[in-house]
Amino acid sequence: MRPLQGIRIIEFCEVAAGPFCGMLLADMGADLIKVERAQGDAMRSWPPISDGYSQNFASINRGKKSVVLDLKSDEGVQAARDLILSADAVIENFRPGVMDRNGIGYKEMSKLKPQLIYCSISAFGQSGPRSREGGFDLTMQAMAGVMSVTGEPDGAPVKSGVPLCDFVSGLYGAYGLVSALRNAEQTGQGTHLDVAMLGATLAIGALQTSEYFGTGKDPRKLGSAHPRNAPYQAFKAQDGYFGMAAGNNKLWASVCDVVGRQDLVNEDRFANPTQRAANQQELLTILEEIFAMQPAQYWLDAFAAAGVPSSPINTYSQALADPQVAHMGYVQDLTLPNGVETKTFGSPLIFDGEPNPIGKTSPILGADTEAVLGALNTAPKTKAAV
């Protein structure tokens, strides 16, 4: 029995943050019902498209049911209300006020079901001077400071290649929702979770915000380097780059042994992590002159033998093919609802030595409308809901 089995959650979400939040809960066994408009979640059109079905959509919507409702009709709104009242929790990621205008916001629904958990994910939160503004991952990375510390020191602003703001907001939403479910079980009282992408992104920048609070100075872009430690970055070898992180003095001594420069161990400018970080440009020059003598794999083998953490700069195909990924059972088979066989990255959580099982497919738009609403005896009569 999975942890959230028996919990019903209704998702009114599109694109990434909310759907990812919902999928995490579905992976834990929740009965996750995704409510969509007649056109469906916009991500259904995102490539790669396999025989008419988006693999991007499938990657964050597995294990869900799809119900289509017209929330501009009285019948659709009534069906949505009945669905919410049948559930333990709601997730929505529209701009603040949208759910209220549709008559299915937290204030209205909690009157009818006080123990309801209602998770709202938005760009800036449900109140405040920016609450009515929208946001995407790019704009939130810019707003929350991520782009100010990403990229080379003298380069143009760069966003993370992974949509951090979207997915960390989904993670915080799932974390908050299951915590609120526990409280509701104990007290019978629900809650409205306000998950702002801005806040979630600032929260994972704990090292950067504490650097600013502690020094009064903004953290700087350092490329792949670290503000408080060295050597700790990507280095160029004879045939390309590799990553190496010597995060303490013992590892630094091992690095010196590997490169044949034991004389550097006790040099004042490299004597401790703080000094090495302050002089890391000089250190980079010294080390890369040596690394240029051999291919990257030579150094990776040497550092592995010495116990110094190091890694190739993998592409995603290389990362997914790593034997550790196979050992952990992260990559799982996925059958798209059109019958196409593919693979997906499943849950990274391991329970009692076993990978967490995932829903084996994602839904066809509206595939579950009749069954779900029929069970509630509230099936709307509009074309959009059939």
mmCIF file of N, CA and C in Angstrom, residues 286-378:
data_model
loop_
_atom_site.group_PDB
_atom_site.id
_atom_site.type_symbol
_atom_site.label_atom_id
_atom_site.label_comp_id
_atom_site.label_asym_id
_atom_site.label_seq_id
_atom_site.Cartn_x
_atom_site.Cartn_y
_atom_site.Cartn_z
ATOM 1 N N ILE A 286 47.197 27.151 -12.596
ATOM 2 C CA ILE A 286 48.204 26.126 -12.275
ATOM 3 C C ILE A 286 47.701 24.732 -12.635
ATOM 4 N N LEU A 287 46.459 24.423 -12.204
ATOM 5 C CA LEU A 287 45.939 23.075 -12.403
ATOM 6 C C LEU A 287 45.659 22.792 -13.879
ATOM 7 N N GLU A 288 45.105 23.763 -14.598
ATOM 8 C CA GLU A 288 44.767 23.487 -15.994
ATOM 9 C C GLU A 288 46.005 23.339 -16.870
ATOM 10 N N GLU A 289 47.110 23.936 -16.500
ATOM 11 C CA GLU A 289 48.356 23.694 -17.239
ATOM 12 C C GLU A 289 48.753 22.225 -17.123
ATOM 13 N N ILE A 290 48.497 21.647 -15.952
ATOM 14 C CA ILE A 290 48.808 20.227 -15.742
ATOM 15 C C ILE A 290 47.761 19.341 -16.408
ATOM 16 N N PHE A 291 46.475 19.689 -16.235
ATOM 17 C CA PHE A 291 45.402 18.877 -16.810
ATOM 18 C C PHE A 291 45.483 18.822 -18.329
ATOM 19 N N ALA A 292 46.046 19.840 -18.962
ATOM 20 C CA ALA A 292 46.152 19.874 -20.426
ATOM 21 C C ALA A 292 47.085 18.792 -20.968
ATOM 22 N N MET A 293 47.844 18.154 -20.087
ATOM 23 C CA MET A 293 48.805 17.145 -20.530
ATOM 24 C C MET A 293 48.161 15.780 -20.778
ATOM 25 N N GLN A 294 46.925 15.590 -20.273
ATOM 26 C CA GLN A 294 46.279 14.282 -20.392
ATOM 27 C C GLN A 294 44.794 14.470 -20.704
ATOM 28 N N PRO A 295 44.152 13.448 -21.311
ATOM 29 C CA PRO A 295 42.707 13.532 -21.558
ATOM 30 C C PRO A 295 41.906 13.489 -20.254
ATOM 31 N N ALA A 296 40.668 13.916 -20.334
ATOM 32 C CA ALA A 296 39.830 14.005 -19.133
ATOM 33 C C ALA A 296 39.708 12.666 -18.416
ATOM 34 N N GLN A 297 39.555 11.575 -19.166
ATOM 35 C CA GLN A 297 39.360 10.274 -18.524
ATOM 36 C C GLN A 297 40.564 9.869 -17.684
ATOM 37 N N TYR A 298 41.752 10.263 -18.112
ATOM 38 C CA TYR A 298 42.955 9.972 -17.321
ATOM 39 C C TYR A 298 42.823 10.590 -15.926
ATOM 40 N N TRP A 299 42.403 11.853 -15.888
ATOM 41 C CA TRP A 299 42.281 12.536 -14.603
ATOM 42 C C TRP A 299 41.116 11.996 -13.782
ATOM 43 N N LEU A 300 40.030 11.631 -14.452
ATOM 44 C CA LEU A 300 38.904 11.043 -13.726
ATOM 45 C C LEU A 300 39.316 9.736 -13.063
ATOM 46 N N ASP A 301 40.074 8.921 -13.769
ATOM 47 C CA ASP A 301 40.551 7.658 -13.193
ATOM 48 C C ASP A 301 41.499 7.917 -12.027
ATOM 49 N N ALA A 302 42.383 8.895 -12.196
ATOM 50 C CA ALA A 302 43.363 9.192 -11.151
ATOM 51 C C ALA A 302 42.679 9.733 -9.899
ATOM 52 N N PHE A 303 41.726 10.629 -10.080
ATOM 53 C CA PHE A 303 41.027 11.188 -8.919
ATOM 54 C C PHE A 303 40.141 10.150 -8.247
ATOM 55 N N ALA A 304 39.526 9.266 -9.045
ATOM 56 C CA ALA A 304 38.713 8.199 -8.454
ATOM 57 C C ALA A 304 39.579 7.295 -7.580
ATOM 58 N N ALA A 305 40.760 6.967 -8.064
ATOM 59 C CA ALA A 305 41.672 6.117 -7.290
ATOM 60 C C ALA A 305 42.114 6.797 -5.998
ATOM 61 N N ALA A 306 42.182 8.128 -6.033
ATOM 62 C CA ALA A 306 42.611 8.888 -4.853
ATOM 63 C C ALA A 306 41.439 9.261 -3.940
ATOM 64 N N GLY A 307 40.226 8.921 -4.342
ATOM 65 C CA GLY A 307 39.069 9.227 -3.508
ATOM 66 C C GLY A 307 38.601 10.672 -3.585
ATOM 67 N N VAL A 308 38.991 11.364 -4.649
ATOM 68 C CA VAL A 308 38.573 12.760 -4.832
ATOM 69 C C VAL A 308 37.323 12.789 -5.713
ATOM 70 N N PRO A 309 36.210 13.359 -5.253
ATOM 71 C CA PRO A 309 35.001 13.400 -6.071
ATOM 72 C C PRO A 309 35.248 14.104 -7.404
ATOM 73 N N SER A 310 34.887 13.430 -8.490
ATOM 74 C CA SER A 310 35.067 13.998 -9.825
ATOM 75 C C SER A 310 34.045 13.368 -10.747
ATOM 76 N N SER A 311 33.815 14.021 -11.887
ATOM 77 C CA SER A 311 32.783 13.517 -12.785
ATOM 78 C C SER A 311 33.005 14.028 -14.196
ATOM 79 N N PRO A 312 32.627 13.219 -15.191
ATOM 80 C CA PRO A 312 32.566 13.767 -16.550
ATOM 81 C C PRO A 312 31.435 14.787 -16.623
ATOM 82 N N ILE A 313 31.475 15.670 -17.602
ATOM 83 C CA ILE A 313 30.375 16.598 -17.843
ATOM 84 C C ILE A 313 29.404 15.877 -18.774
ATOM 85 N N ASN A 314 28.449 15.193 -18.198
ATOM 86 C CA ASN A 314 27.569 14.314 -18.961
ATOM 87 C C ASN A 314 26.506 15.069 -19.749
ATOM 88 N N THR A 315 26.164 14.525 -20.901
ATOM 89 C CA THR A 315 24.909 14.873 -21.553
ATOM 90 C C THR A 315 23.813 14.081 -20.836
ATOM 91 N N TYR A 316 22.548 14.357 -21.149
ATOM 92 C CA TYR A 316 21.479 13.589 -20.518
ATOM 93 C C TYR A 316 21.505 12.127 -20.947
ATOM 94 N N SER A 317 21.872 11.851 -22.207
ATOM 95 C CA SER A 317 21.937 10.452 -22.642
ATOM 96 C C SER A 317 23.004 9.707 -21.850
ATOM 97 N N GLN A 318 24.112 10.380 -21.569
ATOM 98 C CA GLN A 318 25.169 9.742 -20.790
ATOM 99 C C GLN A 318 24.762 9.576 -19.330
ATOM 100 N N ALA A 319 24.122 10.603 -18.766
ATOM 101 C CA ALA A 319 23.695 10.519 -17.367
ATOM 102 C C ALA A 319 22.697 9.384 -17.169
ATOM 103 N N LEU A 320 21.741 9.262 -18.093
ATOM 104 C CA LEU A 320 20.710 8.233 -17.956
ATOM 105 C C LEU A 320 21.256 6.831 -18.184
ATOM 106 N N ALA A 321 22.397 6.738 -18.889
ATOM 107 C CA ALA A 321 23.009 5.435 -19.153
ATOM 108 C C ALA A 321 23.982 5.014 -18.059
ATOM 109 N N ASP A 322 24.170 5.852 -17.043
ATOM 110 C CA ASP A 322 25.118 5.524 -15.985
ATOM 111 C C ASP A 322 24.659 4.274 -15.230
ATOM 112 N N PRO A 323 25.572 3.373 -14.894
ATOM 113 C CA PRO A 323 25.170 2.139 -14.204
ATOM 114 C C PRO A 323 24.494 2.376 -12.858
ATOM 115 N N GLN A 324 24.799 3.491 -12.194
ATOM 116 C CA GLN A 324 24.132 3.774 -10.924
ATOM 117 C C GLN A 324 22.651 4.066 -11.137
ATOM 118 N N VAL A 325 22.323 4.740 -12.242
ATOM 119 C CA VAL A 325 20.920 5.015 -12.572
ATOM 120 C C VAL A 325 20.178 3.705 -12.786
ATOM 121 N N ALA A 326 20.804 2.771 -13.494
ATOM 122 C CA ALA A 326 20.181 1.462 -13.718
ATOM 123 C C ALA A 326 20.024 0.709 -12.397
ATOM 124 N N HIS A 327 21.054 0.729 -11.565
ATOM 125 C CA HIS A 327 21.002 0.019 -10.282
ATOM 126 C C HIS A 327 19.861 0.527 -9.411
ATOM 127 N N MET A 328 19.631 1.838 -9.392
ATOM 128 C CA MET A 328 18.595 2.419 -8.545
ATOM 129 C C MET A 328 17.191 2.257 -9.131
ATOM 130 N N GLY A 329 17.100 1.815 -10.381
ATOM 131 C CA GLY A 329 15.797 1.600 -10.994
ATOM 132 C C GLY A 329 15.053 2.881 -11.314
ATOM 133 N N TYR A 330 15.804 3.952 -11.557
ATOM 134 C CA TYR A 330 15.167 5.248 -11.796
ATOM 135 C C TYR A 330 14.391 5.298 -13.115
ATOM 136 N N VAL A 331 14.955 4.737 -14.174
ATOM 137 C CA VAL A 331 14.308 4.789 -15.484
ATOM 138 C C VAL A 331 13.324 3.633 -15.588
ATOM 139 N N GLN A 332 12.072 3.971 -15.871
ATOM 140 C CA GLN A 332 11.030 2.953 -15.935
ATOM 141 C C GLN A 332 10.311 3.012 -17.283
ATOM 142 N N ASP A 333 9.748 1.874 -17.661
ATOM 143 C CA ASP A 333 8.975 1.815 -18.902
ATOM 144 C C ASP A 333 7.692 2.612 -18.738
ATOM 145 N N LEU A 334 7.269 3.241 -19.833
ATOM 146 C CA LEU A 334 6.031 4.012 -19.832
ATOM 147 C C LEU A 334 5.300 3.761 -21.144
ATOM 148 N N THR A 335 4.047 3.374 -21.051
ATOM 149 C CA THR A 335 3.217 3.185 -22.236
ATOM 150 C C THR A 335 2.316 4.398 -22.375
ATOM 151 N N LEU A 336 2.459 5.149 -23.443
ATOM 152 C CA LEU A 336 1.570 6.271 -23.693
ATOM 153 C C LEU A 336 0.165 5.738 -23.983
ATOM 154 N N PRO A 337 -0.855 6.540 -23.742
ATOM 155 C CA PRO A 337 -2.217 6.040 -23.941
ATOM 156 C C PRO A 337 -2.541 5.652 -25.376
ATOM 157 N N ASN A 338 -1.698 6.077 -26.332
ATOM 158 C CA ASN A 338 -1.898 5.667 -27.729
ATOM 159 C C ASN A 338 -1.160 4.361 -28.048
ATOM 160 N N GLY A 339 -0.571 3.747 -27.029
ATOM 161 C CA GLY A 339 0.113 2.468 -27.218
ATOM 162 C C GLY A 339 1.599 2.581 -27.469
ATOM 163 N N VAL A 340 2.122 3.786 -27.674
ATOM 164 C CA VAL A 340 3.552 3.968 -27.914
ATOM 165 C C VAL A 340 4.333 3.614 -26.648
ATOM 166 N N GLU A 341 5.350 2.784 -26.808
ATOM 167 C CA GLU A 341 6.200 2.399 -25.685
ATOM 168 C C GLU A 341 7.384 3.358 -25.587
ATOM 169 N N THR A 342 7.601 3.917 -24.403
ATOM 170 C CA THR A 342 8.722 4.820 -24.196
ATOM 171 C C THR A 342 9.278 4.575 -22.805
ATOM 172 N N LYS A 343 10.092 5.475 -22.342
ATOM 173 C CA LYS A 343 10.635 5.385 -20.988
ATOM 174 C C LYS A 343 10.464 6.732 -20.302
ATOM 175 N N THR A 344 10.527 6.719 -19.001
ATOM 176 C CA THR A 344 10.447 7.957 -18.233
ATOM 177 C C THR A 344 11.332 7.841 -17.012
ATOM 178 N N PHE A 345 11.728 8.991 -16.462
ATOM 179 C CA PHE A 345 12.445 8.981 -15.197
ATOM 180 C C PHE A 345 11.396 8.940 -14.099
ATOM 181 N N GLY A 346 11.388 7.869 -13.333
ATOM 182 C CA GLY A 346 10.376 7.686 -12.302
ATOM 183 C C GLY A 346 10.688 8.452 -11.035
ATOM 184 N N SER A 347 10.128 7.997 -9.950
ATOM 185 C CA SER A 347 10.385 8.630 -8.662
ATOM 186 C C SER A 347 11.811 8.320 -8.211
ATOM 187 N N PRO A 348 12.535 9.320 -7.684
ATOM 188 C CA PRO A 348 13.880 9.059 -7.173
ATOM 189 C C PRO A 348 13.872 8.474 -5.759
ATOM 190 N N LEU A 349 12.701 8.276 -5.182
ATOM 191 C CA LEU A 349 12.599 7.787 -3.810
ATOM 192 C C LEU A 349 12.634 6.261 -3.782
ATOM 193 N N ILE A 350 13.391 5.733 -2.831
ATOM 194 C CA ILE A 350 13.518 4.289 -2.658
ATOM 195 C C ILE A 350 12.903 3.923 -1.304
ATOM 196 N N PHE A 351 11.942 3.003 -1.312
ATOM 197 C CA PHE A 351 11.297 2.565 -0.086
ATOM 198 C C PHE A 351 11.714 1.121 0.217
ATOM 199 N N ASP A 352 12.371 0.920 1.360
ATOM 200 C CA ASP A 352 12.804 -0.423 1.759
ATOM 201 C C ASP A 352 13.559 -1.136 0.646
ATOM 202 N N GLY A 353 14.429 -0.379 -0.019
ATOM 203 C CA GLY A 353 15.274 -0.970 -1.044
ATOM 204 C C GLY A 353 14.637 -1.125 -2.398
ATOM 205 N N GLU A 354 13.385 -0.693 -2.553
ATOM 206 C CA GLU A 354 12.692 -0.860 -3.815
ATOM 207 C C GLU A 354 12.298 0.501 -4.391
ATOM 208 N N PRO A 355 12.438 0.687 -5.721
ATOM 209 C CA PRO A 355 11.978 1.941 -6.342
ATOM 210 C C PRO A 355 10.483 2.133 -6.123
ATOM 211 N N ASN A 356 10.072 3.365 -5.937
ATOM 212 C CA ASN A 356 8.657 3.659 -5.772
ATOM 213 C C ASN A 356 7.928 3.421 -7.092
ATOM 214 N N PRO A 357 6.889 2.584 -7.116
ATOM 215 C CA PRO A 357 6.180 2.344 -8.385
ATOM 216 C C PRO A 357 5.459 3.594 -8.860
ATOM 217 N N ILE A 358 5.355 3.729 -10.162
ATOM 218 C CA ILE A 358 4.711 4.912 -10.736
ATOM 219 C C ILE A 358 3.518 4.496 -11.575
ATOM 220 N N GLY A 359 2.612 5.466 -11.810
ATOM 221 C CA GLY A 359 1.526 5.234 -12.744
ATOM 222 C C GLY A 359 2.098 4.980 -14.122
ATOM 223 N N LYS A 360 1.644 3.949 -14.772
ATOM 224 C CA LYS A 360 2.276 3.524 -16.024
ATOM 225 C C LYS A 360 1.850 4.322 -17.248
ATOM 226 N N THR A 361 0.940 5.256 -17.086
ATOM 227 C CA THR A 361 0.567 6.063 -18.241
ATOM 228 C C THR A 361 0.037 7.406 -17.775
ATOM 229 N N SER A 362 -0.135 8.302 -18.720
ATOM 230 C CA SER A 362 -0.775 9.592 -18.477
ATOM 231 C C SER A 362 -2.071 9.596 -19.283
ATOM 232 N N PRO A 363 -3.017 10.468 -18.947
ATOM 233 C CA PRO A 363 -4.358 10.306 -19.527
ATOM 234 C C PRO A 363 -4.558 10.959 -20.890
ATOM 235 N N ILE A 364 -5.418 10.356 -21.679
ATOM 236 C CA ILE A 364 -5.961 11.017 -22.858
ATOM 237 C C ILE A 364 -6.905 12.104 -22.359
ATOM 238 N N LEU A 365 -6.929 13.222 -23.050
ATOM 239 C CA LEU A 365 -7.772 14.338 -22.651
ATOM 240 C C LEU A 365 -9.233 13.901 -22.487
ATOM 241 N N GLY A 366 -9.745 14.084 -21.271
ATOM 242 C CA GLY A 366 -11.152 13.793 -20.995
ATOM 243 C C GLY A 366 -11.514 12.330 -20.898
ATOM 244 N N ALA A 367 -10.513 11.445 -20.893
ATOM 245 C CA ALA A 367 -10.805 10.014 -20.934
ATOM 246 C C ALA A 367 -11.630 9.531 -19.745
ATOM 247 N N ASP A 368 -11.527 10.223 -18.633
ATOM 248 C CA ASP A 368 -12.181 9.747 -17.409
ATOM 249 C C ASP A 368 -13.398 10.585 -17.014
ATOM 250 N N THR A 369 -13.797 11.515 -17.884
ATOM 251 C CA THR A 369 -14.900 12.415 -17.541
ATOM 252 C C THR A 369 -16.168 11.651 -17.186
ATOM 253 N N GLU A 370 -16.569 10.766 -18.049
ATOM 254 C CA GLU A 370 -17.835 10.056 -17.836
ATOM 255 C C GLU A 370 -17.793 9.195 -16.583
ATOM 256 N N ALA A 371 -16.694 8.453 -16.397
ATOM 257 C CA ALA A 371 -16.614 7.553 -15.247
ATOM 258 C C ALA A 371 -16.565 8.315 -13.931
ATOM 259 N N VAL A 372 -15.729 9.360 -13.883
ATOM 260 C CA VAL A 372 -15.571 10.097 -12.635
ATOM 261 C C VAL A 372 -16.843 10.854 -12.280
ATOM 262 N N LEU A 373 -17.377 11.604 -13.231
ATOM 263 C CA LEU A 373 -18.578 12.384 -12.946
ATOM 264 C C LEU A 373 -19.808 11.511 -12.821
ATOM 265 N N GLY A 374 -19.816 10.412 -13.541
ATOM 266 C CA GLY A 374 -20.922 9.481 -13.411
ATOM 267 C C GLY A 374 -21.023 8.932 -12.003
ATOM 268 N N ALA A 375 -19.849 8.680 -11.402
ATOM 269 C CA ALA A 375 -19.839 8.177 -10.031
ATOM 270 C C ALA A 375 -20.392 9.200 -9.054
ATOM 271 N N LEU A 376 -20.305 10.480 -9.436
ATOM 272 C CA LEU A 376 -20.840 11.542 -8.583
ATOM 273 C C LEU A 376 -22.280 11.903 -8.948
ATOM 274 N N ASN A 377 -22.757 11.289 -10.039
ATOM 275 C CA ASN A 377 -24.092 11.610 -10.559
ATOM 276 C C ASN A 377 -24.244 13.098 -10.869
ATOM 277 N N THR A 378 -23.151 13.705 -11.388
ATOM 278 C CA THR A 378 -23.206 15.141 -11.700
ATOM 279 C C THR A 378 -22.658 15.429 -13.091
#
